[in-house]
mmCIF file of C-alpha atoms and ligand atoms in Angstrom:
data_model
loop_
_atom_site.group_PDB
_atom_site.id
_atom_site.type_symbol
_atom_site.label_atom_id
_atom_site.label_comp_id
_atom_site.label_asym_id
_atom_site.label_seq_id
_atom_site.Cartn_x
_atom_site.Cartn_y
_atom_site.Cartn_z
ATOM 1 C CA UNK A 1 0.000 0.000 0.000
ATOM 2 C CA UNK A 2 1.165 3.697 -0.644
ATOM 3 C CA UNK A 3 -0.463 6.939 -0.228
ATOM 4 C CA UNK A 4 1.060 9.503 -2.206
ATOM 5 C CA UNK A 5 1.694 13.171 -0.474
ATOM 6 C CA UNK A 6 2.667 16.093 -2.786
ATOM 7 C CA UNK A 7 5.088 18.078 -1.174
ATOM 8 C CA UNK A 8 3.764 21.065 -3.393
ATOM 9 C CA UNK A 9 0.711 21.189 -1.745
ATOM 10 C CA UNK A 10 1.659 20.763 2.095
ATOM 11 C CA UNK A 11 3.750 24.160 1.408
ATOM 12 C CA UNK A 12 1.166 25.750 -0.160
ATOM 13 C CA UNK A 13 -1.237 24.810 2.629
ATOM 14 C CA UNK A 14 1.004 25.658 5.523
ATOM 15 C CA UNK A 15 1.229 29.517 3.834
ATOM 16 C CA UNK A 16 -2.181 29.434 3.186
ATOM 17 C CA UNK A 17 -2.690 28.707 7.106
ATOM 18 C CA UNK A 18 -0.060 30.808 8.298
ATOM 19 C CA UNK A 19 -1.678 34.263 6.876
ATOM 20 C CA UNK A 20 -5.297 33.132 8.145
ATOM 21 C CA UNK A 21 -4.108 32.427 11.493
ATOM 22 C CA UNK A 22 -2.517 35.614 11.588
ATOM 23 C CA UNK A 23 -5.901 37.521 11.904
ATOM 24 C CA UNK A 24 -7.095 35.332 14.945
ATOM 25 C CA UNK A 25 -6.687 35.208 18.747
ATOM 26 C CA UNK A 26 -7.989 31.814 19.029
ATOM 27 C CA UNK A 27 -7.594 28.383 17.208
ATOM 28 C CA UNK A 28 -10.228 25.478 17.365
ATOM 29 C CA UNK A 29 -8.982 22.906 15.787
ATOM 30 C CA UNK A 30 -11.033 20.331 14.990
ATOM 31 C CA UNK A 31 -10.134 16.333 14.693
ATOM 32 C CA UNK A 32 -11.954 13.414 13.926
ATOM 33 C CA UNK A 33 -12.365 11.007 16.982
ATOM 34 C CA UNK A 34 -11.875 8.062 15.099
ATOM 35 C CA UNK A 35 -8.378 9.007 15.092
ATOM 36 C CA UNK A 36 -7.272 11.792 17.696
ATOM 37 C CA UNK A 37 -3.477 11.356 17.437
ATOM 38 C CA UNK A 38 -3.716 10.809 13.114
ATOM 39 C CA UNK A 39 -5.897 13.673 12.449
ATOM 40 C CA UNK A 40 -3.275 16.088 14.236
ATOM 41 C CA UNK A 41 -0.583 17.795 12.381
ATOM 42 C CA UNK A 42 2.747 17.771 13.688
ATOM 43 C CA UNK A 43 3.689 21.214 12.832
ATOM 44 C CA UNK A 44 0.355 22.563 14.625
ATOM 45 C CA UNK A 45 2.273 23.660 17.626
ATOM 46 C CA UNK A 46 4.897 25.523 15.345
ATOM 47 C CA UNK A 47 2.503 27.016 13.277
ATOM 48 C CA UNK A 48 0.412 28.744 16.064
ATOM 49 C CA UNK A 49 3.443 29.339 18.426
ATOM 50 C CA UNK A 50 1.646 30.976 21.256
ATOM 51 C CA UNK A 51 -1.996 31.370 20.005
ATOM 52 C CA UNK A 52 -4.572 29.712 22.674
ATOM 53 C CA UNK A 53 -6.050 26.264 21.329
ATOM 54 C CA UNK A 54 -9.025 24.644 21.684
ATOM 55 C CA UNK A 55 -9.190 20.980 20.652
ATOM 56 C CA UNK A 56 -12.403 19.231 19.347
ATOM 57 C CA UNK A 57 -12.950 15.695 19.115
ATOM 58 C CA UNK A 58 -15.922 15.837 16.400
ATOM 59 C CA UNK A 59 -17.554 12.550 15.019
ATOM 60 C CA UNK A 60 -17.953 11.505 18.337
ATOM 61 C CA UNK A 61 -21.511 9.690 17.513
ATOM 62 C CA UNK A 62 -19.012 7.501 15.440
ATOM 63 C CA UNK A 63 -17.122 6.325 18.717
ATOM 64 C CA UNK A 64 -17.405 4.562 21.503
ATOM 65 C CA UNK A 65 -18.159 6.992 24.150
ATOM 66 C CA UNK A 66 -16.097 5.541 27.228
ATOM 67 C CA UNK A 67 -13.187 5.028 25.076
ATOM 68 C CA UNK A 68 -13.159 8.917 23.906
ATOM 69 C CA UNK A 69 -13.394 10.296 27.569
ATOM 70 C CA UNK A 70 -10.172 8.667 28.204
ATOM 71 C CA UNK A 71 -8.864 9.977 25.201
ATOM 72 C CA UNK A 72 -10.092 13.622 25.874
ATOM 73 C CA UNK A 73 -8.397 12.965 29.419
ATOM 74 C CA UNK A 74 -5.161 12.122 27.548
ATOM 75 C CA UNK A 75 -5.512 14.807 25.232
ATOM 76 C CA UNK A 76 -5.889 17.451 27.707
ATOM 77 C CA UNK A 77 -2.918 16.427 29.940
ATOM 78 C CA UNK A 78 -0.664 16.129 26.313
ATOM 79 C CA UNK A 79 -1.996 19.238 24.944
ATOM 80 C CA UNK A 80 -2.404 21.694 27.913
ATOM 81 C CA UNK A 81 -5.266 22.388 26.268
ATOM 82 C CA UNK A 82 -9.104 22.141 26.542
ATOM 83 C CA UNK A 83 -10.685 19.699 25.221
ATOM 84 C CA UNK A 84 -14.681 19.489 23.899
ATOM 85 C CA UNK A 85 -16.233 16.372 22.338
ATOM 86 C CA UNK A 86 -18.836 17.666 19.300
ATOM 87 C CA UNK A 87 -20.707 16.023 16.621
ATOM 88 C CA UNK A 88 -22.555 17.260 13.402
ATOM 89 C CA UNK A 89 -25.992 15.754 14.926
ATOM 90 C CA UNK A 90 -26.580 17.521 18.097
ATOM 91 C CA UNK A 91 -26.168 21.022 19.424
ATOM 92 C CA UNK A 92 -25.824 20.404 23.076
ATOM 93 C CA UNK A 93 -22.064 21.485 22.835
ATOM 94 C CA UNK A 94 -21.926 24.635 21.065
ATOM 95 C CA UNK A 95 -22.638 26.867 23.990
ATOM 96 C CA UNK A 96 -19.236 25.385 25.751
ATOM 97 C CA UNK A 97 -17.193 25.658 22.429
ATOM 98 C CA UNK A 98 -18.259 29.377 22.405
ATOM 99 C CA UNK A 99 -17.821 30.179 26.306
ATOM 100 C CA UNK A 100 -14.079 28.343 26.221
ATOM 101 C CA UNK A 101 -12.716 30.320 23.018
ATOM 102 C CA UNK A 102 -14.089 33.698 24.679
ATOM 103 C CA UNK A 103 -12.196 32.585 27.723
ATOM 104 C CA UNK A 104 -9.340 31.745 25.877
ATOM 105 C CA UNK A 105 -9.233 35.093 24.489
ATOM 106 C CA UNK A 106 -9.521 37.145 27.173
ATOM 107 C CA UNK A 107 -5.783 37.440 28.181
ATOM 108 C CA UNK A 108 -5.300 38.576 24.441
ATOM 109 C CA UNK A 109 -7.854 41.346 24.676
ATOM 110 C CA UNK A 110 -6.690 42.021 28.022
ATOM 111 C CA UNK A 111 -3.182 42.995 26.537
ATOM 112 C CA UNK A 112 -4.872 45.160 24.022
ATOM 113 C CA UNK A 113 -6.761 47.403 26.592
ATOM 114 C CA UNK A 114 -4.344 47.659 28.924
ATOM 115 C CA UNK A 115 -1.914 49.299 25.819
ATOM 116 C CA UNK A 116 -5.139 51.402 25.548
ATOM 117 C CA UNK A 117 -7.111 50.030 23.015
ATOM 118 C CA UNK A 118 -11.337 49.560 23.407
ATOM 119 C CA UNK A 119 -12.551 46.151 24.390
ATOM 120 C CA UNK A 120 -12.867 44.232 21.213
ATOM 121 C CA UNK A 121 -14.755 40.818 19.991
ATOM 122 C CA UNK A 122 -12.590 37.920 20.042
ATOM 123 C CA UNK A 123 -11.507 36.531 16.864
ATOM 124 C CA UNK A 124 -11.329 33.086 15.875
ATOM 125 C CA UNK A 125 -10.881 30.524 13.525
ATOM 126 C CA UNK A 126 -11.736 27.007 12.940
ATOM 127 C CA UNK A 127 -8.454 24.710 11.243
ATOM 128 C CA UNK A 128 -8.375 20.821 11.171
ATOM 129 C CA UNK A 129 -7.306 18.201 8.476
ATOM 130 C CA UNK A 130 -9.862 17.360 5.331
ATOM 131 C CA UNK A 131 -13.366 15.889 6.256
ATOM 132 C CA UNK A 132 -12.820 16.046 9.756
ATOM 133 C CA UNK A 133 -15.760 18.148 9.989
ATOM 134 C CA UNK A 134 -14.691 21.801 9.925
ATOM 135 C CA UNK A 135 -17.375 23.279 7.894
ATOM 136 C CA UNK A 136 -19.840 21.562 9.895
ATOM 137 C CA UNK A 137 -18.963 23.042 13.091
ATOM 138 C CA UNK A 138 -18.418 26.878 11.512
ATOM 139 C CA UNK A 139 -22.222 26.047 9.773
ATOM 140 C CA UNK A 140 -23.397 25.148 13.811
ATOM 141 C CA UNK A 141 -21.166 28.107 15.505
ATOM 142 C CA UNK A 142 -23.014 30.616 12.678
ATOM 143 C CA UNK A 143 -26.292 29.266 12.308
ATOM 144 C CA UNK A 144 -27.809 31.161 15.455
ATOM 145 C CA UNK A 145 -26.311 33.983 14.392
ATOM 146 C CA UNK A 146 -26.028 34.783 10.063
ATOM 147 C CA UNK A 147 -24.831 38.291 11.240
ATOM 148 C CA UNK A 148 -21.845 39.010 8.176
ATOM 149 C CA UNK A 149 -19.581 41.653 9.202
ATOM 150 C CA UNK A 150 -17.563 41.717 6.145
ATOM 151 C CA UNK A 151 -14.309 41.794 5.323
ATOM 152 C CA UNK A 152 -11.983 43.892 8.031
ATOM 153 C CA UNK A 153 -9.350 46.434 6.625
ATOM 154 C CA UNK A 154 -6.133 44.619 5.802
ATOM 155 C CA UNK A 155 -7.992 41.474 5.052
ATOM 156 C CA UNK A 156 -8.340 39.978 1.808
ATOM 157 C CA UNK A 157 -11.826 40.435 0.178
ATOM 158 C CA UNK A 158 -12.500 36.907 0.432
ATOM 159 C CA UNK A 159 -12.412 36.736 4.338
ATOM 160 C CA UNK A 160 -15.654 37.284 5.875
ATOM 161 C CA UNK A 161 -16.449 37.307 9.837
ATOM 162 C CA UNK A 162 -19.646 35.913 11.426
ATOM 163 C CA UNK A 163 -20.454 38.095 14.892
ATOM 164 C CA UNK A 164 -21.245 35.090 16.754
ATOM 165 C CA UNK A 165 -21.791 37.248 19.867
ATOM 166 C CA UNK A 166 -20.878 40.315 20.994
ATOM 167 C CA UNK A 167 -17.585 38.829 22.549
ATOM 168 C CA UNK A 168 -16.992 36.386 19.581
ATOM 169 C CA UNK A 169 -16.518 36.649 15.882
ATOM 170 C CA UNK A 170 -15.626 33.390 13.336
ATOM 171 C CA UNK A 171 -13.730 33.653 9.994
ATOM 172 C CA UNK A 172 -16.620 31.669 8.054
ATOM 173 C CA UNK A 173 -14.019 29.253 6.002
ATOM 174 C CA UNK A 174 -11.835 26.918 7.760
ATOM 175 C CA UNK A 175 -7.861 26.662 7.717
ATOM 176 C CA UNK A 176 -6.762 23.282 6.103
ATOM 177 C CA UNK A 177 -4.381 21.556 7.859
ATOM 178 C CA UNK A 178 -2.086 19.340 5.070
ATOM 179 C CA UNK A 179 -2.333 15.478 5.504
ATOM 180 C CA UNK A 180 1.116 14.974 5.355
ATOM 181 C CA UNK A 181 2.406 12.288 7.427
ATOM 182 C CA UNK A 182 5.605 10.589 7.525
ATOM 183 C CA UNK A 183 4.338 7.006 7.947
ATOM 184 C CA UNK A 184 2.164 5.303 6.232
ATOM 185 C CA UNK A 185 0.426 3.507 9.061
ATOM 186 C CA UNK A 186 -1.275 6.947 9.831
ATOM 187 C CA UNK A 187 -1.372 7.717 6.285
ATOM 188 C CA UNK A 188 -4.016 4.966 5.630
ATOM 189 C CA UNK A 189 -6.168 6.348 9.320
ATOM 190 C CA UNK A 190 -6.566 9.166 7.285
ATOM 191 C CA UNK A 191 -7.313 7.124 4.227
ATOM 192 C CA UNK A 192 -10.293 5.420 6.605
ATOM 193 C CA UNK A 193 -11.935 8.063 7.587
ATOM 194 C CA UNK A 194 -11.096 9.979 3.942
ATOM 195 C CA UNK A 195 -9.083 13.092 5.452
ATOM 196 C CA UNK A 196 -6.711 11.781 1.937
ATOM 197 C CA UNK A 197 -7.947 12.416 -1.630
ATOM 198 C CA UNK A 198 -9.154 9.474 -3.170
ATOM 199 C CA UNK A 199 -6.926 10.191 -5.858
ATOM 200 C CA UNK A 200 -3.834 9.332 -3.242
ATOM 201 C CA UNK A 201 -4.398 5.849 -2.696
ATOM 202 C CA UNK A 202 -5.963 2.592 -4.391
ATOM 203 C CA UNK A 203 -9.219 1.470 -2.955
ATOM 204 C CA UNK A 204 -8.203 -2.417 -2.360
ATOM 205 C CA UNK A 205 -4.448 -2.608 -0.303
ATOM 206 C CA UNK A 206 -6.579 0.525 2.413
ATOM 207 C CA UNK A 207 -9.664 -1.918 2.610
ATOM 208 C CA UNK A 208 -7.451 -4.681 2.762
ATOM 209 C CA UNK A 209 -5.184 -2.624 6.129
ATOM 210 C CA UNK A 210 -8.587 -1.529 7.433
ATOM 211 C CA UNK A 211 -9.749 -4.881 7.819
ATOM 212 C CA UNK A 212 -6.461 -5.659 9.209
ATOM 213 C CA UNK A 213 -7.040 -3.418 12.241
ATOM 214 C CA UNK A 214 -10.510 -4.103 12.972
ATOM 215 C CA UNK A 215 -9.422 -7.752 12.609
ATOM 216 C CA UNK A 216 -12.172 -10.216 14.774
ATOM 217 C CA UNK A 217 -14.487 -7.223 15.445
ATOM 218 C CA UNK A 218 -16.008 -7.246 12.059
ATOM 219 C CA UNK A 219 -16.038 -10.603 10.885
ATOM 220 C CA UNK A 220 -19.633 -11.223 11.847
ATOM 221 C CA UNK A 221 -20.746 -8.354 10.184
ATOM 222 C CA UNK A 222 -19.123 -9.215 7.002
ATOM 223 C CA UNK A 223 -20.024 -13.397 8.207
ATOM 224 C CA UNK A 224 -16.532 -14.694 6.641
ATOM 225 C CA UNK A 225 -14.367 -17.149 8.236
ATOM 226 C CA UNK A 226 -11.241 -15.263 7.230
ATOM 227 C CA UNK A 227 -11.380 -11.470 6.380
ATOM 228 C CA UNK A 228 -10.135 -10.678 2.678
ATOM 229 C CA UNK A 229 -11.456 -9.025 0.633
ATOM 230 C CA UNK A 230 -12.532 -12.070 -1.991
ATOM 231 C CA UNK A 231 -14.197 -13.890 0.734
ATOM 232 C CA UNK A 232 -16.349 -10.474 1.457
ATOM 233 C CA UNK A 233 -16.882 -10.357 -2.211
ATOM 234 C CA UNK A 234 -18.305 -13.772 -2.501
ATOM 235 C CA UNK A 235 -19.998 -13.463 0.145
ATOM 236 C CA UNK A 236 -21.852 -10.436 -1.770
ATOM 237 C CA UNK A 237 -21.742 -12.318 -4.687
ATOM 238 C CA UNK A 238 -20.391 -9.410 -5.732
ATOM 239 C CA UNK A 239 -18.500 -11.235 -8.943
ATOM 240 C CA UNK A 240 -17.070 -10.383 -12.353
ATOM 241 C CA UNK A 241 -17.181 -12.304 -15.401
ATOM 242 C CA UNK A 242 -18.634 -15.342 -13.312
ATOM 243 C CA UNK A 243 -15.810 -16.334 -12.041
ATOM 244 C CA UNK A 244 -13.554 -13.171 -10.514
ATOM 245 C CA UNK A 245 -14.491 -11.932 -6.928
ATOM 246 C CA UNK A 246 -14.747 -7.821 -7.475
ATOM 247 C CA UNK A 247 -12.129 -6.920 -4.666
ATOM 248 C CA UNK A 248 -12.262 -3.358 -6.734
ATOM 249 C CA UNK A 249 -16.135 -2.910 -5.418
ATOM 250 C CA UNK A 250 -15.867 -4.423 -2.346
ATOM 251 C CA UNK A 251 -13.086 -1.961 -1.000
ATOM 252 C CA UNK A 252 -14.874 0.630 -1.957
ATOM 253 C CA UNK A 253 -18.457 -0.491 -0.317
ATOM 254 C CA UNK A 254 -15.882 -1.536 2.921
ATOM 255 C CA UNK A 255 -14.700 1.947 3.271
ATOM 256 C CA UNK A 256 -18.157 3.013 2.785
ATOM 257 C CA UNK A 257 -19.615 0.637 5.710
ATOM 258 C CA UNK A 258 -16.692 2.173 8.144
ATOM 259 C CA UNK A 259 -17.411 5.613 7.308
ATOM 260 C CA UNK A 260 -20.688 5.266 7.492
ATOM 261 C CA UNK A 261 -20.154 3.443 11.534
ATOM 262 C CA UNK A 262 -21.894 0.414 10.125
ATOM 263 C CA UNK A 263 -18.957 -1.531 11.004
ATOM 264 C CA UNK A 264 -19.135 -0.529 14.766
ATOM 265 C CA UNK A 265 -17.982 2.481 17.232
ATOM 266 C CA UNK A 266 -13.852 2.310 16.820
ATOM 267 C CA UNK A 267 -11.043 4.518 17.940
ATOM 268 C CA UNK A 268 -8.017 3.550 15.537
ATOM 269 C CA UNK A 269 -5.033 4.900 17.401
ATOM 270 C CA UNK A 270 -3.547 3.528 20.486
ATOM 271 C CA UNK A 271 -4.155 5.822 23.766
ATOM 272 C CA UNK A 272 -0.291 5.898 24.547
ATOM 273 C CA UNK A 273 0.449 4.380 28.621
HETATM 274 P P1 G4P B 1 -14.510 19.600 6.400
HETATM 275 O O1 G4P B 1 -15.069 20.987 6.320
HETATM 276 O O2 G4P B 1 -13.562 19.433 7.532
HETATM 277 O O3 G4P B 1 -13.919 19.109 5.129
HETATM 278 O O4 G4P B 1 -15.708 18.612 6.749
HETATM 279 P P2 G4P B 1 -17.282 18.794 6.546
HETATM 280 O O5 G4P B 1 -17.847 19.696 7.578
HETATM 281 O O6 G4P B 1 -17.548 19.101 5.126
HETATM 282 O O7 G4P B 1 -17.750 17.322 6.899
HETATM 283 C C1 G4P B 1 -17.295 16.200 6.146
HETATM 284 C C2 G4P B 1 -18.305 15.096 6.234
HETATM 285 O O8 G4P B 1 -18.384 14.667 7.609
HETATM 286 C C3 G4P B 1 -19.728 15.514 5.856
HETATM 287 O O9 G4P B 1 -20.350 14.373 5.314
HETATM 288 C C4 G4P B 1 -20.368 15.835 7.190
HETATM 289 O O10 G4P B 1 -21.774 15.709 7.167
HETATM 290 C C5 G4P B 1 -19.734 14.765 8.051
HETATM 291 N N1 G4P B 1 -19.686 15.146 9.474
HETATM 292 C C6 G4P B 1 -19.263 16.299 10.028
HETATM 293 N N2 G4P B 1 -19.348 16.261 11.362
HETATM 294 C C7 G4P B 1 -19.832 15.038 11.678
HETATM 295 C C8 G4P B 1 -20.133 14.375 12.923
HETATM 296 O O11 G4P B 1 -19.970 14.916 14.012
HETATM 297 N N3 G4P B 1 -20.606 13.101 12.813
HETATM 298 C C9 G4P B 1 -20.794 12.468 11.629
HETATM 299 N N4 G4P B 1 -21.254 11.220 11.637
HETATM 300 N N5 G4P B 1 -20.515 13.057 10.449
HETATM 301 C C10 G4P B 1 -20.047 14.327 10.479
HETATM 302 P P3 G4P B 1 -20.534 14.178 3.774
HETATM 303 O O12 G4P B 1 -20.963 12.783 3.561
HETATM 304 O O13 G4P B 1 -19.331 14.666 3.050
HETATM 305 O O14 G4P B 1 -21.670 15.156 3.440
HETATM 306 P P4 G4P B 1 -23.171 15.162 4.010
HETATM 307 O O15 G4P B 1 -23.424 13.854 4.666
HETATM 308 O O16 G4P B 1 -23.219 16.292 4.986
HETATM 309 O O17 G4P B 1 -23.956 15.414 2.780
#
């Protein structure tokens, strides 16, 4: 299996993200729960240098919920910083997400008044890897609230604020985080949950290292003896000139049945000791 990166792109990106964090005083980055360490970028911490965080683990319907509070215990200890568990379905959590990037704020609008400036709405932005749900979230943050402020001086035209609040403001398009990663164990995590282009990778060798790591857990579900990807196929009768088990189709519809959660509630990195 290989998943191609282009170095190209992860420049681009990372300049791209640079110049949109630049207008913010707060960062919530956004990661998909399935995979908490694989959806995070190593350069994050370099890239905001000492810009507040706040971390969400979205997708959490697609998770087993005991698992992910140990994991949002981990992450907060690691990270130093908060930590909020969201998903696309309910709304119960926006309220905290909004409270927590005020508060993280605050020091930064502090230092502006006491150089004499007026109090100000905080300014922040939502970043996070492909598909890991960053439009989502902006579409919950803004849908109380469709209040467009335009474009601020200095800012290209393109950037438009939502008032959120009268202590909060949102740049209304995410920052992209690349999904560059140096091995290709992680690579293929992002593969699962498709944080990678489709255009990266070959559908059978990632269905083939997906069933790999879910291993016992979703042989009943696919009701095989031994997990590949022909007995799956037959097993569909999903076959090609009569004879040929389509490995090609069944990939793609095993993808589809993880992405989808059909295959069960998984977390596919290790919580580290
Ligand atoms: P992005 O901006 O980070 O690229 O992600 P986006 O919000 O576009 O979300 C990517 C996909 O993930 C969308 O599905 C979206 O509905 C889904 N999604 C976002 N948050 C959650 C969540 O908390 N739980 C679940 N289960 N799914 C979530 P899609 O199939 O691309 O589109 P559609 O289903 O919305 O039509």
């Amino acid at each position: 299996m290989h998943i191609h990166w282009y170095p190209g792109h992860i420049a681009k990106a990372e300049r791209q993200l640079k110049e949109k964090l630049n207008l913010v005083d707060v960062v919530i980055e956004v990661r998909d729960a399935r995979i908490p360490l694989s959806s995070s970028y190593a350069n994050i911490e370099k890239l905001l240098g000492d810009k507040p965080r706040l971390l969400l683990l979205n997708k959490a319907d697609l998770v087993d919920k005991q698992e992910l509070k140990k994991w949002t215990f981990y992450l907060k200890e690691t990270t130093g910083c908060p930590v909020i568990v969201t998903d696309a379905k309910g709304s119960k959590d926006l309220p905290l997400v909004i409270k927590t990037a005020i508060e993280l704020s605050e020091p930064k609008i502090q230092a502006l008044m006491a150089k004499g400036l007026l109090r100000r709405a905080a300014r922040a932005m939502v970043v996070g890897m492909p598909n890991v749900g960053k439009s989502s979230v902006i579409n919950k943050l803004t849908r109380s609230s469709k209040t467009k402020i335009g474009a601020k001086a200095g800012v290209t035209r393109q950037q438009q604020w939502v008032r959120i609040n009268p202590k909060l403001e949102l740049l209304d398009t995410p920052g992209i985080i690349p999904t560059k990663q140096d091995n290709q164990t992680q690579a293929a995590k992002l593969a699962f949950v498709s944080s990678v282009s489709e255009n990266a990778y070959s559908p059978e060798p990632v269905a083939k290292a997906l069933l790999e790591m879910l291993g016992d857990r979703v042989k009943e579900y696919y009701k095989v003896e031994e997990l590949t990807l022909e007995n799956v196929a037959i097993s569909r009768n999903w076959i090609i000139r009569g004879e040929t088990p389509d490995t090609e189709r069944t990939a793609k519809y095993i993808l589809k049945d993880f992405r989808e959660g059909r295959l069960g509630l998984f977390i596919l990195d290790e919580l580290p000791e």
